[in-house]
Coordinates of C-alpha atoms and ligand atoms in Angstrom, one line a residue:
M1 CA 0.3 -0.3 0.4
T2 CA 1.7 3.5 -1.1
S3 CA 2.1 5.7 2.5
L4 CA 0.2 9.2 0.3
A5 CA -2.1 9.3 -2.4
L6 CA -0.4 10.3 -5.7
P7 CA -0.2 13.6 -6.9
N8 CA -3.6 15.2 -7.5
A9 CA -5.4 12.2 -6.5
A10 CA -9.3 12.4 -5.9
P11 CA -10.2 13.6 -2.4
D12 CA -12.4 10.3 -0.2
V13 CA -15.6 13.0 -0.3
A14 CA -17.8 9.9 0.8
R15 CA -16.1 9.1 4.1
I16 CA -15.8 11.8 7.4
T17 CA -13.2 12.5 8.6
V18 CA -12.8 13.0 12.6
I19 CA -10.6 15.6 14.4
L20 CA -9.2 14.7 17.4
G21 CA -8.7 17.8 19.9
T22 CA -6.1 17.3 22.2
G23 CA -5.5 21.4 22.6
G24 CA -2.2 23.1 22.7
T25 CA -1.5 26.5 21.2
I26 CA -3.4 26.3 18.4
A27 CA -6.1 25.8 20.5
G28 CA -5.0 28.9 22.6
T29 CA -5.6 32.2 23.6
A30 CA -3.9 35.7 24.5
A31 CA -5.2 38.8 25.9
S32 CA -3.6 40.7 22.7
A33 CA -4.2 39.9 19.2
Q34 CA 0.2 41.1 18.7
D35 CA 1.3 38.7 21.5
S36 CA 2.3 35.1 20.5
V37 CA 4.0 34.6 23.2
G38 CA 2.2 35.4 26.2
Y39 CA -0.6 33.4 25.7
R40 CA -2.6 30.5 27.4
A41 CA -2.5 26.9 25.7
A42 CA -6.1 25.0 25.4
Q43 CA -8.7 27.0 25.7
L44 CA -10.8 26.2 22.8
G45 CA -13.0 23.5 22.0
V46 CA -11.9 21.3 19.1
A47 CA -15.5 22.1 17.4
A48 CA -14.7 26.5 17.8
L49 CA -11.2 25.3 15.6
V50 CA -13.3 23.8 13.1
A51 CA -15.8 26.4 13.0
A52 CA -12.9 28.9 12.7
V53 CA -12.3 27.3 9.0
P54 CA -14.9 28.4 6.6
A55 CA -14.1 26.3 3.8
L56 CA -14.2 23.3 6.2
Q57 CA -18.0 23.9 6.5
G58 CA -19.7 21.2 4.6
L59 CA -17.8 18.4 4.4
A60 CA -17.9 15.5 6.2
L61 CA -16.2 16.4 9.5
E62 CA -17.3 15.0 13.5
A63 CA -15.0 16.5 16.1
E64 CA -14.5 14.7 19.7
Q65 CA -11.8 16.4 22.9
V66 CA -10.3 13.7 23.9
A67 CA -8.1 16.2 25.8
Q68 CA -7.5 19.6 26.8
I69 CA -3.7 20.4 27.3
D70 CA -0.7 21.9 27.0
S71 CA 1.4 19.3 25.0
K72 CA 4.6 19.9 27.2
D73 CA 2.1 18.6 30.2
M74 CA 1.8 15.4 27.7
S75 CA 1.2 12.0 29.7
A76 CA 0.9 8.3 29.4
A77 CA -2.8 8.8 30.3
V78 CA -3.2 11.0 26.6
W79 CA -1.9 9.2 24.8
Q80 CA -2.9 5.9 26.0
A81 CA -6.7 7.8 25.7
L82 CA -5.6 9.2 22.3
A83 CA -4.4 6.0 20.7
R84 CA -7.8 4.5 21.6
R85 CA -10.4 6.7 19.7
A86 CA -8.1 7.2 17.3
A87 CA -8.2 3.5 16.5
A88 CA -11.9 3.4 17.4
H89 CA -12.6 6.1 14.8
L90 CA -10.6 4.2 12.1
A91 CA -11.7 1.4 12.8
R92 CA -15.2 2.8 11.2
P93 CA -15.9 1.6 7.7
E94 CA -17.5 5.6 7.1
V95 CA -14.6 7.0 8.0
G96 CA -11.6 7.7 5.7
G97 CA -9.2 9.8 8.1
V98 CA -8.3 11.3 11.4
V99 CA -6.9 14.5 12.1
V100 CA -5.5 15.3 15.8
T101 CA -5.3 18.7 16.8
H102 CA -2.1 18.7 19.6
G103 CA 0.7 21.3 20.6
T104 CA 3.8 21.9 19.0
D105 CA 6.3 21.0 21.5
T106 CA 5.8 17.2 21.6
L107 CA 3.9 16.8 18.9
E108 CA 6.9 14.5 17.0
E109 CA 6.8 12.7 20.1
T110 CA 2.9 11.9 19.7
A111 CA 3.2 11.7 16.4
Y112 CA 6.7 8.4 16.6
F113 CA 4.0 6.9 19.7
L114 CA 0.7 6.7 17.4
H115 CA 3.1 5.3 14.2
R116 CA 4.5 2.1 16.5
V117 CA 1.2 1.3 18.1
L118 CA -1.1 2.0 15.4
A119 CA 0.9 2.1 12.2
P120 CA -2.7 3.0 10.7
T121 CA -4.1 1.6 7.4
K122 CA -5.8 5.2 6.8
P123 CA -3.9 9.0 7.3
L124 CA -3.9 9.5 11.1
V125 CA -2.6 13.5 10.5
L126 CA -1.6 16.0 13.1
T127 CA -1.3 19.2 13.3
A128 CA -0.5 22.2 15.4
A129 CA 0.1 25.9 14.8
M130 CA 3.0 27.8 16.7
R131 CA 0.8 30.9 17.1
P132 CA -2.6 31.1 19.1
A133 CA -6.1 31.4 17.6
T134 CA -6.2 35.1 18.7
A135 CA -2.8 36.1 16.8
L136 CA -3.3 38.6 14.1
L137 CA -2.4 36.0 11.5
A138 CA -3.2 32.7 13.2
D139 CA -1.2 29.6 11.3
G140 CA -3.7 27.0 12.8
P141 CA -6.7 27.6 10.4
Q142 CA -5.0 26.8 7.7
N143 CA -2.7 23.8 8.9
L144 CA -6.2 22.5 10.4
F145 CA -7.5 23.1 6.7
D146 CA -4.5 21.2 5.5
A147 CA -4.7 18.5 7.5
V148 CA -8.2 17.3 6.9
M149 CA -7.1 18.2 3.1
L150 CA -4.9 15.6 3.8
A151 CA -6.9 12.8 5.5
R152 CA -9.3 12.9 3.3
Q153 CA -6.5 11.8 0.6
R154 CA -8.3 8.0 -0.5
D155 CA -5.0 6.1 -0.6
A156 CA -2.9 8.0 2.5
C157 CA -1.9 6.1 5.2
G158 CA 0.1 5.9 8.3
V159 CA 0.5 8.9 10.7
M160 CA 2.1 12.0 9.4
A161 CA 2.0 15.5 10.8
V162 CA 1.3 18.8 8.6
L163 CA 2.6 22.0 9.6
A164 CA 3.4 25.4 7.0
G165 CA 1.7 23.3 4.2
E166 CA 4.8 20.3 4.9
V167 CA 4.5 17.3 5.6
F168 CA 6.3 15.1 7.5
A169 CA 6.5 11.5 7.9
A170 CA 6.1 10.8 12.2
T171 CA 9.4 8.7 12.2
A172 CA 10.8 12.1 10.8
L173 CA 9.4 15.0 12.2
R174 CA 11.6 17.0 14.6
K175 CA 10.9 20.8 16.5
C176 CA 13.9 23.0 15.8
H177 CA 12.6 26.6 16.0
T178 CA 11.2 28.1 19.0
F179 CA 8.9 30.7 17.2
R180 CA 8.9 30.5 13.8
L181 CA 6.0 29.8 11.6
D182 CA 8.3 27.0 10.1
A183 CA 9.4 25.2 13.1
F184 CA 9.9 21.5 11.8
E185 CA 12.0 19.8 9.8
A186 CA 12.5 16.2 8.3
G187 CA 16.6 15.8 8.2
D188 CA 17.9 14.3 5.9
A189 CA 14.4 12.1 5.6
G190 CA 13.1 15.1 3.4
L191 CA 9.6 15.9 3.3
L192 CA 6.9 13.4 2.7
A193 CA 4.9 16.1 0.2
A194 CA 3.6 19.5 0.7
V195 CA -0.2 20.4 0.6
E196 CA -0.6 23.9 -1.9
N197 CA -4.3 25.4 -2.0
G198 CA -5.1 22.1 -0.6
V199 CA -3.3 20.1 -3.1
L200 CA -1.1 16.9 -2.3
R201 CA 2.2 17.3 -4.4
R202 CA 4.2 14.1 -3.3
F203 CA 8.2 13.4 -2.9
R204 CA 8.7 10.1 -1.2
E205 CA 6.7 7.3 0.1
A206 CA 6.7 7.0 4.5
P207 CA 8.2 4.0 5.7
A208 CA 6.2 1.2 6.2
A209 CA 5.8 0.2 10.0
V210 CA 4.0 -3.1 11.9
A211 CA 1.5 -1.8 14.3
L212 CA 2.6 -2.9 17.8
G213 CA -1.4 -3.0 18.6
L214 CA -3.2 -1.2 21.7
Q215 CA -2.8 -4.3 23.9
T216 CA 0.9 -3.1 24.4
I217 CA 0.2 0.5 26.1
A218 CA -2.9 -1.1 27.9
A219 CA -1.3 -0.9 31.5
A220 CA -2.4 1.6 34.2
P221 CA -0.3 5.0 33.0
D222 CA 1.1 4.9 36.6
A223 CA 2.6 1.6 35.7
W224 CA 4.1 2.4 32.8
P225 CA 8.2 1.7 32.9
R226 CA 10.3 4.8 34.1
V227 CA 12.7 6.5 31.3
E228 CA 14.3 8.8 31.7
I229 CA 16.7 11.2 28.9
V230 CA 20.5 12.0 30.3
L231 CA 22.5 14.7 28.3
N232 CA 26.4 14.4 28.1
H233 CA 28.0 18.0 27.6
A234 CA 30.9 19.6 29.0
G235 CA 32.1 18.5 32.2
A236 CA 29.2 15.5 32.3
D237 CA 29.9 12.6 34.9
G238 CA 27.8 9.7 35.7
R239 CA 26.4 10.9 39.6
L240 CA 22.9 11.7 37.2
V241 CA 22.8 7.9 35.9
D242 CA 23.7 6.7 39.4
A243 CA 21.1 8.5 41.4
L244 CA 18.2 7.6 38.3
V245 CA 19.2 4.1 39.1
A246 CA 19.3 4.4 42.8
Q247 CA 15.5 5.8 42.1
G248 CA 14.3 2.5 40.4
L249 CA 15.3 3.5 36.0
Q250 CA 13.9 1.0 34.0
G251 CA 15.0 2.6 31.2
L252 CA 17.9 5.1 30.1
V253 CA 18.2 7.1 26.8
L254 CA 21.6 9.0 26.3
A255 CA 21.7 11.7 24.4
G256 CA 25.5 11.9 23.2
T257 CA 27.2 14.7 21.4
G258 CA 27.9 14.0 17.6
N259 CA 28.0 10.2 17.1
G260 CA 26.1 9.3 20.4
S261 CA 29.4 9.9 22.2
L262 CA 29.5 9.8 26.1
S263 CA 32.0 11.4 28.4
A264 CA 34.2 8.5 30.2
S265 CA 32.2 8.8 33.7
L266 CA 28.9 8.8 32.3
E267 CA 29.6 5.7 29.6
A268 CA 30.6 4.1 32.8
A269 CA 27.7 4.6 35.2
A270 CA 25.5 4.0 31.8
L271 CA 27.2 0.7 32.1
R272 CA 27.0 -0.1 35.4
A273 CA 23.1 1.0 34.7
Q274 CA 23.1 -1.6 31.8
A275 CA 24.4 -4.5 34.4
A276 CA 22.0 -4.1 36.7
G277 CA 18.9 -4.6 34.0
V278 CA 18.3 -1.0 32.8
R279 CA 17.5 -0.4 29.2
V280 CA 19.8 1.5 27.8
L281 CA 19.9 3.4 24.2
R282 CA 22.2 5.7 22.9
A283 CA 21.0 8.4 21.0
S284 CA 22.5 12.2 19.7
R285 CA 21.7 15.9 21.1
C286 CA 22.1 16.9 17.5
A287 CA 18.9 18.0 15.9
H288 CA 19.8 15.9 12.3
G289 CA 21.5 12.7 11.5
A290 CA 21.9 9.0 12.4
L291 CA 24.4 7.2 14.8
L292 CA 27.0 5.0 13.2
G293 CA 28.6 1.9 14.5
D294 CA 31.6 2.9 16.5
G295 CA 32.2 -0.1 18.8
S296 CA 30.8 0.8 21.8
P297 CA 29.2 -1.4 23.8
L298 CA 26.1 0.6 24.6
P299 CA 23.6 -0.1 21.9
G300 CA 22.9 3.0 19.7
A301 CA 19.5 4.4 18.5
G302 CA 20.3 4.9 15.0
A303 CA 18.2 7.5 13.7
L304 CA 16.0 7.9 16.6
S305 CA 16.4 10.8 18.3
A306 CA 16.5 11.2 21.8
V307 CA 13.1 11.4 22.5
Q308 CA 11.9 8.7 20.2
A309 CA 14.4 6.3 22.1
R310 CA 12.6 7.0 24.8
I311 CA 9.5 5.8 23.3
E312 CA 11.1 2.9 22.2
L313 CA 12.6 2.1 25.8
L314 CA 9.1 2.7 26.9
L315 CA 7.3 0.3 24.2
Q316 CA 10.0 -2.5 25.1
G317 CA 9.3 -2.3 28.6
L318 CA 5.9 -2.2 28.2
L319 CA 5.7 -5.7 25.9
A320 CA 8.1 -6.7 28.5
R321 CA 5.8 -7.0 30.7
P322 CA 4.6 -10.3 32.4
G323 CA 1.2 -11.3 30.5
Ligands
LIG401 N1 3.6 25.1 24.6 C1 2.6 24.6 23.4 C2 1.8 23.1 23.7 O1 3.2 22.2 22.7 C3 3.4 25.3 22.1 C4 2.3 25.5 20.8 O2 1.3 24.0 20.7 O3 3.2 25.4 19.9 O4 1.1 22.7 23.6

């Protein structure tokens, strides 16, 4: 199955697009239209976001509020609820695709989580905004419109994100800017497509994936494994890792320098953690690039970012739970 529709493929007008709201700046409001920083995220309901886009009126849409949070506060409980609601809607024959409105801060984590758990055969499109809904030139309405256009493509499938007219595979999405409207990059993987005037122009296929399934994440959120990320930096030592292990750490991602390198004392602490049964993965603190084999005794996370590697360890820990 192709991951995206052919260029200019017909939208699936017969089927419903479900829009799941989770909050974020796209649903944020500020006291003044000039303020794109001092706002409160997650103030408007998803139905209000849809109503603010006249071009969506008359389309077969349903809206459902799954959460109402600033995505910096994303939690296992919200991920679990979101995965379940998305899966339930995607399983309905009359639904062509699902859109999720979300904050930008942890968008790449939610996208990767849904990709690994659901790997859907219909489009599951995440979108967000860098400016609140009250801004002079809010980006949310256009992003939401583009996401719905992508979710209505008949041949599209998989977890994607669309922002500023750019379509990203869940695996490649990285937030790389604090303020710009085009805050996301796809790095070496490149964009999947562009949405231009409501029309999809395709560049490449998304990587195929096998769904782990909802049963993988069935454990109560407070029973999910504790997985932390520790950064290598000038002067980094192993004391933080030792303290985390003493607190019952179950997974450790090391955001190494460059090709995942670690200071000698941080590497020694990570090896002690690994010997004590903690799952360890090395990633890089660089925004882009993959780890190349360098003979390290600590496994590398390949092209996964540190936050994606953390999700891998969470899922590995959940999969390893007894019965
Ligand atoms: N803090 C916001 C959030 O992630 C930022 C945003 O949406 O751009 O919910």
